[in-house]
PDB file of C-alpha atoms in Angstrom:
ATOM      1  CA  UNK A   1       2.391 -10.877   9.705  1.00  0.00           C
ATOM      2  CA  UNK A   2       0.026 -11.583   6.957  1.00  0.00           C
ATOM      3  CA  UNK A   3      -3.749 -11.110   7.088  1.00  0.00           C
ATOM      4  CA  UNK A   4      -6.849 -10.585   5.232  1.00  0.00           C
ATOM      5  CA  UNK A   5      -9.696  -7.915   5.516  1.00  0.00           C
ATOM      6  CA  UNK A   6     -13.049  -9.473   3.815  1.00  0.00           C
ATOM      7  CA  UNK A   7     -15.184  -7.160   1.958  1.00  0.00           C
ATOM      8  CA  UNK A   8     -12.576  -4.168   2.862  1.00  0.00           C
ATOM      9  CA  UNK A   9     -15.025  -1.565  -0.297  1.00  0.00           C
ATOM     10  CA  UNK A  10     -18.663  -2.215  -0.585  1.00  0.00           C
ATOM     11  CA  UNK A  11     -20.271  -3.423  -3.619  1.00  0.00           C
ATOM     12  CA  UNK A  12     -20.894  -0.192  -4.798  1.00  0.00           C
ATOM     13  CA  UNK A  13     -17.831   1.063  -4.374  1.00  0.00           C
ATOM     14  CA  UNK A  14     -16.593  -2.073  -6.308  1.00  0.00           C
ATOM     15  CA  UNK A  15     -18.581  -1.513  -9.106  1.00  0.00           C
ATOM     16  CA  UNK A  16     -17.475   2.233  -9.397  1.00  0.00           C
ATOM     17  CA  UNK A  17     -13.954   0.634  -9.591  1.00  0.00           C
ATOM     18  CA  UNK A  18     -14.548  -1.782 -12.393  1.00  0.00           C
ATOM     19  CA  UNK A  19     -16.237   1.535 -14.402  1.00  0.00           C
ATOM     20  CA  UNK A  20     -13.105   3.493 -13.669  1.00  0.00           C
ATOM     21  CA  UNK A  21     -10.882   0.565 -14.609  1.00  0.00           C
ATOM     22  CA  UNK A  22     -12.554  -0.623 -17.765  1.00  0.00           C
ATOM     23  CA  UNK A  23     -12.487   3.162 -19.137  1.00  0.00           C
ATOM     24  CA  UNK A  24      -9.239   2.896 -18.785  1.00  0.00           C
ATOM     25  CA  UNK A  25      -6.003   1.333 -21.360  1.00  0.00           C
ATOM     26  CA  UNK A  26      -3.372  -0.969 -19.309  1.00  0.00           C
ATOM     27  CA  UNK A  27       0.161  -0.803 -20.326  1.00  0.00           C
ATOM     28  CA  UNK A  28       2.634  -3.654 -19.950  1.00  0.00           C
ATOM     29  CA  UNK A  29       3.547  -3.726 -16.164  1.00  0.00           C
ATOM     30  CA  UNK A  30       6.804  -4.831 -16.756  1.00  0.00           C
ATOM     31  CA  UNK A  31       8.040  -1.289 -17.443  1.00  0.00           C
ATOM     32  CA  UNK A  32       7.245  -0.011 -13.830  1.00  0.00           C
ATOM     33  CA  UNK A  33      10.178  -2.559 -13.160  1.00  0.00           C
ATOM     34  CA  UNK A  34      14.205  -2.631 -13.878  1.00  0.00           C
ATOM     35  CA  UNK A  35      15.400  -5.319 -16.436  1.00  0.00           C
ATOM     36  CA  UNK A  36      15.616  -8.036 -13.947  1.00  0.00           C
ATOM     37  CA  UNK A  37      12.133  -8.070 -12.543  1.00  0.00           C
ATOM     38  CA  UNK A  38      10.786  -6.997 -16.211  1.00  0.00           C
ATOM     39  CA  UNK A  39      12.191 -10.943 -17.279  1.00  0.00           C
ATOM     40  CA  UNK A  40       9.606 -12.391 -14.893  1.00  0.00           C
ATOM     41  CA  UNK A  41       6.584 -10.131 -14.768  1.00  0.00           C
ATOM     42  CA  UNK A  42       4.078 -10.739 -17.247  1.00  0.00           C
ATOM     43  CA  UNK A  43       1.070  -8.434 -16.455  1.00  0.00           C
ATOM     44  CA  UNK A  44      -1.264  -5.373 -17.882  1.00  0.00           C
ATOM     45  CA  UNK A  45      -1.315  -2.466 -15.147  1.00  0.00           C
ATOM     46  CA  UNK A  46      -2.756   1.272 -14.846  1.00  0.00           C
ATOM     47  CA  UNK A  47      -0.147   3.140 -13.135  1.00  0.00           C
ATOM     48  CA  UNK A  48       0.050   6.326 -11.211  1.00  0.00           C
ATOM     49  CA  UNK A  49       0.641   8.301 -13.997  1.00  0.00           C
ATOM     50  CA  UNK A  50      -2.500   8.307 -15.849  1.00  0.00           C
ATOM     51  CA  UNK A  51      -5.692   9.976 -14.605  1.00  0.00           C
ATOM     52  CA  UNK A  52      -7.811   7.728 -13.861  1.00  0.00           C
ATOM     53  CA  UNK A  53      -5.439   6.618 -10.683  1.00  0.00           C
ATOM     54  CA  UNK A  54      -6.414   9.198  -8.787  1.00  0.00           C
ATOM     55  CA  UNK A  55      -9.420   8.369  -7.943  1.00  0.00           C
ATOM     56  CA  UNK A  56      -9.024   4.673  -7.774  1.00  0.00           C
ATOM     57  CA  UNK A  57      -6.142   5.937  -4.967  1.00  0.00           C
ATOM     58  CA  UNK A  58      -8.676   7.723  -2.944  1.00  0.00           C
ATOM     59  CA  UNK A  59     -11.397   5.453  -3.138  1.00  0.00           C
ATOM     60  CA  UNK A  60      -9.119   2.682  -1.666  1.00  0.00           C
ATOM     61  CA  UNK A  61      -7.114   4.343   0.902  1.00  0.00           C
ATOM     62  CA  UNK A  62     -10.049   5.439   2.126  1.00  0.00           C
ATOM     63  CA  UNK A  63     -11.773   2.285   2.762  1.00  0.00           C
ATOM     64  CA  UNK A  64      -8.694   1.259   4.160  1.00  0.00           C
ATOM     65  CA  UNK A  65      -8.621   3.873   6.712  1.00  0.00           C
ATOM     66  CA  UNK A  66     -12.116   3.135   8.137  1.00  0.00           C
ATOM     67  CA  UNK A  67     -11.112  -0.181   8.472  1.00  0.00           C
ATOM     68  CA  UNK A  68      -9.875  -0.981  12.534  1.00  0.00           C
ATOM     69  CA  UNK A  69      -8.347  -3.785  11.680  1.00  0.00           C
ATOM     70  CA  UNK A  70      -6.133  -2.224   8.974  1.00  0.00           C
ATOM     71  CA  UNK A  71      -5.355   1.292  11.118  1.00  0.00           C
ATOM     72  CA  UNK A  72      -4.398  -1.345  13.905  1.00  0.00           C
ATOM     73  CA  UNK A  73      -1.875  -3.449  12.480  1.00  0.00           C
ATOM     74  CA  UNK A  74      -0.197  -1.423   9.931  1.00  0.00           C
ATOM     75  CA  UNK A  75       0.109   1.778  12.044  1.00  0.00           C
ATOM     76  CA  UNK A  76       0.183   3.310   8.582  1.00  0.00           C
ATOM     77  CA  UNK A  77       1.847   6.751   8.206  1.00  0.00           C
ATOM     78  CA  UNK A  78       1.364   7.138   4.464  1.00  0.00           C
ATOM     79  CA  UNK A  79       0.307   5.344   1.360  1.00  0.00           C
ATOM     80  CA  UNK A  80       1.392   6.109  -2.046  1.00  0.00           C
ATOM     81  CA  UNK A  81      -0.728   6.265  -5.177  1.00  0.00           C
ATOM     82  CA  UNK A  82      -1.628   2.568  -6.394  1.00  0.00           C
ATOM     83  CA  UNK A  83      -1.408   0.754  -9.041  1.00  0.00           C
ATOM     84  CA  UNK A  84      -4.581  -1.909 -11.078  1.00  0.00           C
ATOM     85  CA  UNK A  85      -3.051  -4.735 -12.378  1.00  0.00           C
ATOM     86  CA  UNK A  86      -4.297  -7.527 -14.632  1.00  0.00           C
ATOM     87  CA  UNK A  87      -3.394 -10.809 -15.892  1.00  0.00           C
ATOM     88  CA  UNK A  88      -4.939 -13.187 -18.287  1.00  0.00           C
ATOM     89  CA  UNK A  89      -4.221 -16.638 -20.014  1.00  0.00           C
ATOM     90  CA  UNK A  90      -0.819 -17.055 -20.080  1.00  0.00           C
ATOM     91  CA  UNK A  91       0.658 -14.216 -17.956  1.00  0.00           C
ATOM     92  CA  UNK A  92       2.286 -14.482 -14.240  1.00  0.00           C
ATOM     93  CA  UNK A  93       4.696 -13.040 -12.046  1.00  0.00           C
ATOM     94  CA  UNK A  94       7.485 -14.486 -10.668  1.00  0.00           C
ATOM     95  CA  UNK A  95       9.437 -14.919  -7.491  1.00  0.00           C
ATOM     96  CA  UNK A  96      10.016 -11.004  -6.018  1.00  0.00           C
ATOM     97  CA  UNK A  97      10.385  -8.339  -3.311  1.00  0.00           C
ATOM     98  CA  UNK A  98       8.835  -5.492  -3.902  1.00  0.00           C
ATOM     99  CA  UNK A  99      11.118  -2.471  -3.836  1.00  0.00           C
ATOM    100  CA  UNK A 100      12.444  -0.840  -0.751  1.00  0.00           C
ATOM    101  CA  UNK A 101      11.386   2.394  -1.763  1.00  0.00           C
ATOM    102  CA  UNK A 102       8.712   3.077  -4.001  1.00  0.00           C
ATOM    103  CA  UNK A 103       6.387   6.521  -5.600  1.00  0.00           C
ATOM    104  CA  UNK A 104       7.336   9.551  -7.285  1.00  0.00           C
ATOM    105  CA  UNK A 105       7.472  12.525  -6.625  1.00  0.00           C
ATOM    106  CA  UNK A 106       6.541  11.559  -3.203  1.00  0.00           C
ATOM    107  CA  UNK A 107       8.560   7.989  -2.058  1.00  0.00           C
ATOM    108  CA  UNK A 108       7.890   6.367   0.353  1.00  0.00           C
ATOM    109  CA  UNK A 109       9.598   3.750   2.518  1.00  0.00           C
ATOM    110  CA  UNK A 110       7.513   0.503   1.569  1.00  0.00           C
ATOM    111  CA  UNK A 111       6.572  -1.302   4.906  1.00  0.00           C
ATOM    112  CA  UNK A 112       3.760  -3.308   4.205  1.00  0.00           C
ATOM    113  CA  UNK A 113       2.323  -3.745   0.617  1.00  0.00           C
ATOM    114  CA  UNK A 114      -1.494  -4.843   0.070  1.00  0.00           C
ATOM    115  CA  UNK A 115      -3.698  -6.542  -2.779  1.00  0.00           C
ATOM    116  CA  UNK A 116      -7.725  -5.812  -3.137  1.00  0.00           C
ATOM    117  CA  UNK A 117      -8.825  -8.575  -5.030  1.00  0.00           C
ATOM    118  CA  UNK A 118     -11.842  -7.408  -7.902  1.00  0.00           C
ATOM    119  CA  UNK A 119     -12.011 -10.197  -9.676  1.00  0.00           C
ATOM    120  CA  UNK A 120     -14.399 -13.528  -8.537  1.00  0.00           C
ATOM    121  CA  UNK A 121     -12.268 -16.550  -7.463  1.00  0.00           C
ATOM    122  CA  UNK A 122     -14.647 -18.168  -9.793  1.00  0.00           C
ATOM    123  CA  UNK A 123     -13.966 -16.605 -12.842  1.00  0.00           C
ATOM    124  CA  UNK A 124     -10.852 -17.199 -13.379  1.00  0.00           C
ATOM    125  CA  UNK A 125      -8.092 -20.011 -13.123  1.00  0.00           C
ATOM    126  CA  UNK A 126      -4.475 -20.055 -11.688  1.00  0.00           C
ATOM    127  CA  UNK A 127      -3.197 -16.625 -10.485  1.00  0.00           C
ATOM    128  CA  UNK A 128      -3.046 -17.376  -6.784  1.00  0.00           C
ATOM    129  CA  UNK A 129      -0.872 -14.839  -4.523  1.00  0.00           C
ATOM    130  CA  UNK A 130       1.859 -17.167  -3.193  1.00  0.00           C
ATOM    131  CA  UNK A 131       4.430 -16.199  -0.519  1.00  0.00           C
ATOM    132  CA  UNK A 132       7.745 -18.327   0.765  1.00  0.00           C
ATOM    133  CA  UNK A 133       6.921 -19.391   4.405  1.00  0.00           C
ATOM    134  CA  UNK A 134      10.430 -21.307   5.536  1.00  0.00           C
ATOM    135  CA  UNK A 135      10.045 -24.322   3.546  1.00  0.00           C
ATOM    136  CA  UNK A 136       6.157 -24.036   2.478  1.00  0.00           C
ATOM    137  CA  UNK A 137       4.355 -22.034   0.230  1.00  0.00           C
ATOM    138  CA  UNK A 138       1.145 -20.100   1.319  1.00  0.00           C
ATOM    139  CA  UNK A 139      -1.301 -19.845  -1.336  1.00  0.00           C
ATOM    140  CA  UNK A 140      -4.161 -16.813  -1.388  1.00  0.00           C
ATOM    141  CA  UNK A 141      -7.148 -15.944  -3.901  1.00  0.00           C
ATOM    142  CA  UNK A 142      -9.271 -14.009  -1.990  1.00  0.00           C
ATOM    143  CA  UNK A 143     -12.942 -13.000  -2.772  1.00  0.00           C
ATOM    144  CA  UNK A 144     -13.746  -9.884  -4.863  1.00  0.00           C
ATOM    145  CA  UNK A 145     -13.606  -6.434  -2.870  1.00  0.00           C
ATOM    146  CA  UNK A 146     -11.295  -8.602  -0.003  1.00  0.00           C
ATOM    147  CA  UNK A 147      -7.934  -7.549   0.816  1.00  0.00           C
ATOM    148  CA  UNK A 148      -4.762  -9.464   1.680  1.00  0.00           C
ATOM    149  CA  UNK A 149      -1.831  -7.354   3.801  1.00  0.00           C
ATOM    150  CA  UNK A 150       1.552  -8.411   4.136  1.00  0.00           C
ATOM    151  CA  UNK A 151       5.322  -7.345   4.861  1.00  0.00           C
ATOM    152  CA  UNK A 152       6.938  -5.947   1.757  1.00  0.00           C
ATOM    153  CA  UNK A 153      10.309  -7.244   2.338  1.00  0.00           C
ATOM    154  CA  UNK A 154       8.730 -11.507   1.988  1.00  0.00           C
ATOM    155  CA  UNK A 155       9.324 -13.188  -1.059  1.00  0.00           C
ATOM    156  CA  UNK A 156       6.330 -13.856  -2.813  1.00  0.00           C
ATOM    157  CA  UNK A 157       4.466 -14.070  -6.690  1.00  0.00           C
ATOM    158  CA  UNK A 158       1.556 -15.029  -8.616  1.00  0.00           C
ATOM    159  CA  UNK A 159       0.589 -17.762 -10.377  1.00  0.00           C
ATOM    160  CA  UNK A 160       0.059 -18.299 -14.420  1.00  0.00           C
ATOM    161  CA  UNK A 161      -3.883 -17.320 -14.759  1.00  0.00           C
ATOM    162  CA  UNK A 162      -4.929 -19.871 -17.210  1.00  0.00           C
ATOM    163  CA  UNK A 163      -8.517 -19.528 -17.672  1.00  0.00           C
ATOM    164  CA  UNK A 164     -10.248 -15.868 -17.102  1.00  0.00           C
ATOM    165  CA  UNK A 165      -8.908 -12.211 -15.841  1.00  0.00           C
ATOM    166  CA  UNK A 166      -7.169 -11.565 -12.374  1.00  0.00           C
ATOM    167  CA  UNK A 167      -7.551  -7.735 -11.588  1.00  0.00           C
ATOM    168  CA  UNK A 168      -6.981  -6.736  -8.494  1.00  0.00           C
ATOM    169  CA  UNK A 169      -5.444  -3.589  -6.861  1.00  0.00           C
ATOM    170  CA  UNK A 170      -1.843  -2.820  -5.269  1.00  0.00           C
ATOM    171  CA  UNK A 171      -0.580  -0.644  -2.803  1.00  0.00           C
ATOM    172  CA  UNK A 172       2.276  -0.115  -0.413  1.00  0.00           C
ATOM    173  CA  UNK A 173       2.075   1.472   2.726  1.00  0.00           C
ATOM    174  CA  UNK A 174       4.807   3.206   4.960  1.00  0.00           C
ATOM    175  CA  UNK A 175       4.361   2.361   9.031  1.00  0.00           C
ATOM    176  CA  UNK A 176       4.787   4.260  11.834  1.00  0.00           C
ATOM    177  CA  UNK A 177       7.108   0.522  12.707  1.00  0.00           C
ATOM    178  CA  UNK A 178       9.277  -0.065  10.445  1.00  0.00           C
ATOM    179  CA  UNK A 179      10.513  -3.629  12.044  1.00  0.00           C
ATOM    180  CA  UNK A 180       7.093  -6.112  11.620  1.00  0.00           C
ATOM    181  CA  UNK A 181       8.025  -8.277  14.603  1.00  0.00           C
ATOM    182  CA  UNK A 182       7.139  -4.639  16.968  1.00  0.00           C
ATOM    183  CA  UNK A 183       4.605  -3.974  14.558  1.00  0.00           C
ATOM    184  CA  UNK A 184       3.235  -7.350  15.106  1.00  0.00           C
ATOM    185  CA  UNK A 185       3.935  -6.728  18.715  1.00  0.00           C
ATOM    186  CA  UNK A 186       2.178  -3.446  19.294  1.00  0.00           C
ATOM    187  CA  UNK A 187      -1.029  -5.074  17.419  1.00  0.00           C
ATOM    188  CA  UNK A 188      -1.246  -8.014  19.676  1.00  0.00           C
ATOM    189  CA  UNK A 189      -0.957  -5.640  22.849  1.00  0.00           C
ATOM    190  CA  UNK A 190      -3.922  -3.413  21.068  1.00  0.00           C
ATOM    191  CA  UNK A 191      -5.855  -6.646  21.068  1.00  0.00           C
ATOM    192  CA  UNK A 192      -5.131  -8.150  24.243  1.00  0.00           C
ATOM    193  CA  UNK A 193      -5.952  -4.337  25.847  1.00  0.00           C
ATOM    194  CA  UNK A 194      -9.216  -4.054  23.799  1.00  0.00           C
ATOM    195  CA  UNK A 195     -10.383  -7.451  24.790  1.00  0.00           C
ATOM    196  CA  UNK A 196     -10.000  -6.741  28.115  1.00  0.00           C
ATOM    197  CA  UNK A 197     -12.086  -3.885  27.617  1.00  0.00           C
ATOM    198  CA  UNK A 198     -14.642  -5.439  26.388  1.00  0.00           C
ATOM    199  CA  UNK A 199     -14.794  -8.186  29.145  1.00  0.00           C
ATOM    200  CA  UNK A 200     -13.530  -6.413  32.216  1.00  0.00           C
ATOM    201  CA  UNK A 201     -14.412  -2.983  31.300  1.00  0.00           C
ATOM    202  CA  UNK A 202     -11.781  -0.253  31.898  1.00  0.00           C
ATOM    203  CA  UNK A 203     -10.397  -1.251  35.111  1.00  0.00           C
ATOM    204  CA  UNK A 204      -6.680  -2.423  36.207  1.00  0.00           C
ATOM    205  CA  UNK A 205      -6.096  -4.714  33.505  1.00  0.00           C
ATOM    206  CA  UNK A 206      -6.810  -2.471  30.529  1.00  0.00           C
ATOM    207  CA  UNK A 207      -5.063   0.150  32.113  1.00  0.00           C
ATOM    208  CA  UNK A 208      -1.790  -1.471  32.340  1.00  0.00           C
ATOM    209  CA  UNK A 209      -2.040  -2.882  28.878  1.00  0.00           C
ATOM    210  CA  UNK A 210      -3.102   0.442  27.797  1.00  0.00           C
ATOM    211  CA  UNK A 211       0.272   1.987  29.706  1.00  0.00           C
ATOM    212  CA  UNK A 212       2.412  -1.021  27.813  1.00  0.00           C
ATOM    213  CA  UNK A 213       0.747  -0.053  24.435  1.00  0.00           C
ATOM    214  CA  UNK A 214       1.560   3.530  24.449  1.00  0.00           C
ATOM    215  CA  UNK A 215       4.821   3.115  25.855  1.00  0.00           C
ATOM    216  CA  UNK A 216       5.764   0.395  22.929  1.00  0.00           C
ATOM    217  CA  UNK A 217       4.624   3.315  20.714  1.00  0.00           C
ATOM    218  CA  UNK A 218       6.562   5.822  22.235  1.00  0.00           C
ATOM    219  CA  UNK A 219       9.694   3.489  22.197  1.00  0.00           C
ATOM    220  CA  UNK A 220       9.323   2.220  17.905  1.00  0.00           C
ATOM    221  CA  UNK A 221       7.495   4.874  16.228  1.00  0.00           C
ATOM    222  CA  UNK A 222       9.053   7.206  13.503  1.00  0.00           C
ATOM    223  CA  UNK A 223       6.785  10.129  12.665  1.00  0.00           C
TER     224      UNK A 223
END
């Protein structure tokens, strides 16, 4: 399942990103990468290892714990450290999964992986977040401060940016689910019982779907 969270970090907290980032010297991503995937990504990035990440890290995981929507359909059980990425004229990054496992010292199993767009649709060209759907292509360039979710394991890149700066932020997250279709699953049941809520109040109805909820819980999640 892939969706979007609109204005996931305020503006405030957006700007205190850019002032972070822009502090801040990018490497050349493509050595956070084995030789394969280094052949076909062509980006700038601030990785875990310098300073600066840590706060980035904690400013976004925690906006996207307050989020309901996020906390619903991930089930997250932990997030690694993240990494700011940026591409200009010229650069792209082709067809990939991102890896299985991912972080160090601390690795994590990488469920779901997430991009927070910073950069205004506007001022830049190309560098649309693409992903293989069957036989189509789905096509994303969100907002600034939005946030696109999806599973780690579908193929998926980004465009050549040919005018302007993409910079965005990326993250992985380990779920309580590890198999998306229950993870899907669980979130529609969430829905369906919370709607039901709010219409019915907490009678019969949200107290089966409440039962069926837990009990898929029970059944799928690894702590």
């Amino acid at each position: 399942m892939i969706f979007c969270l609109p204005e996931l970090i305020t503006e405030d907290e957006h700007q205190a990103l850019l002032g972070w980032i822009r502090s801040t010297e990018f490497s050349h991503g493509g050595r956070t990468v084995g030789q394969a995937l280094a052949q076909i990504k062509h980006n700038d990035e601030i990785t875990g290892e310098q300073s600066i990440n840590q706060p980035i890290s904690r400013l976004v995981m925690q906006a996207l714990r307050r989020n309901e929507t996020f906390v619903s359909a991930t089930q997250a059980r932990t997030m690694n450290t993240v990494l700011v990425n940026r591409y200009g004229p010229g650069m792209f990054y082709g067809a990939h999964v991102d890896a299985p496992i991912i972080g160090h010292p601390n690795p994590i199993r990488s469920d779901l992986s997430f991009t927070l767009f910073l950069a205004d649709p506007e001022s830049y060209d190309g560098g649309e977040l693409v992903f293989e759907s069957g036989n189509q292509e789905m096509a994303f360039k969100l907002p600034a401060r939005s946030v696109i979710c999806y599973p780690t394991g579908q193929l998926h890149w980004v465009r050549e940016v040919t005018r302007g700066e993409r910079l965005a932020v990326v993250g992985w997250v380990q779920s309580l689910i590890r198999d998306p279709a229950m993870r899907e699953l669980q979130y529609d049941v969430l829905r369906a019982r919370n709607l039901v809520r709010a219409s019915l109040g907490q009678g019969e109805a949200f107290d089966l779907l409440n039962k069926a909820h837990a009990n898929l819980m029970r059944r799928y999640a690894e702590t």
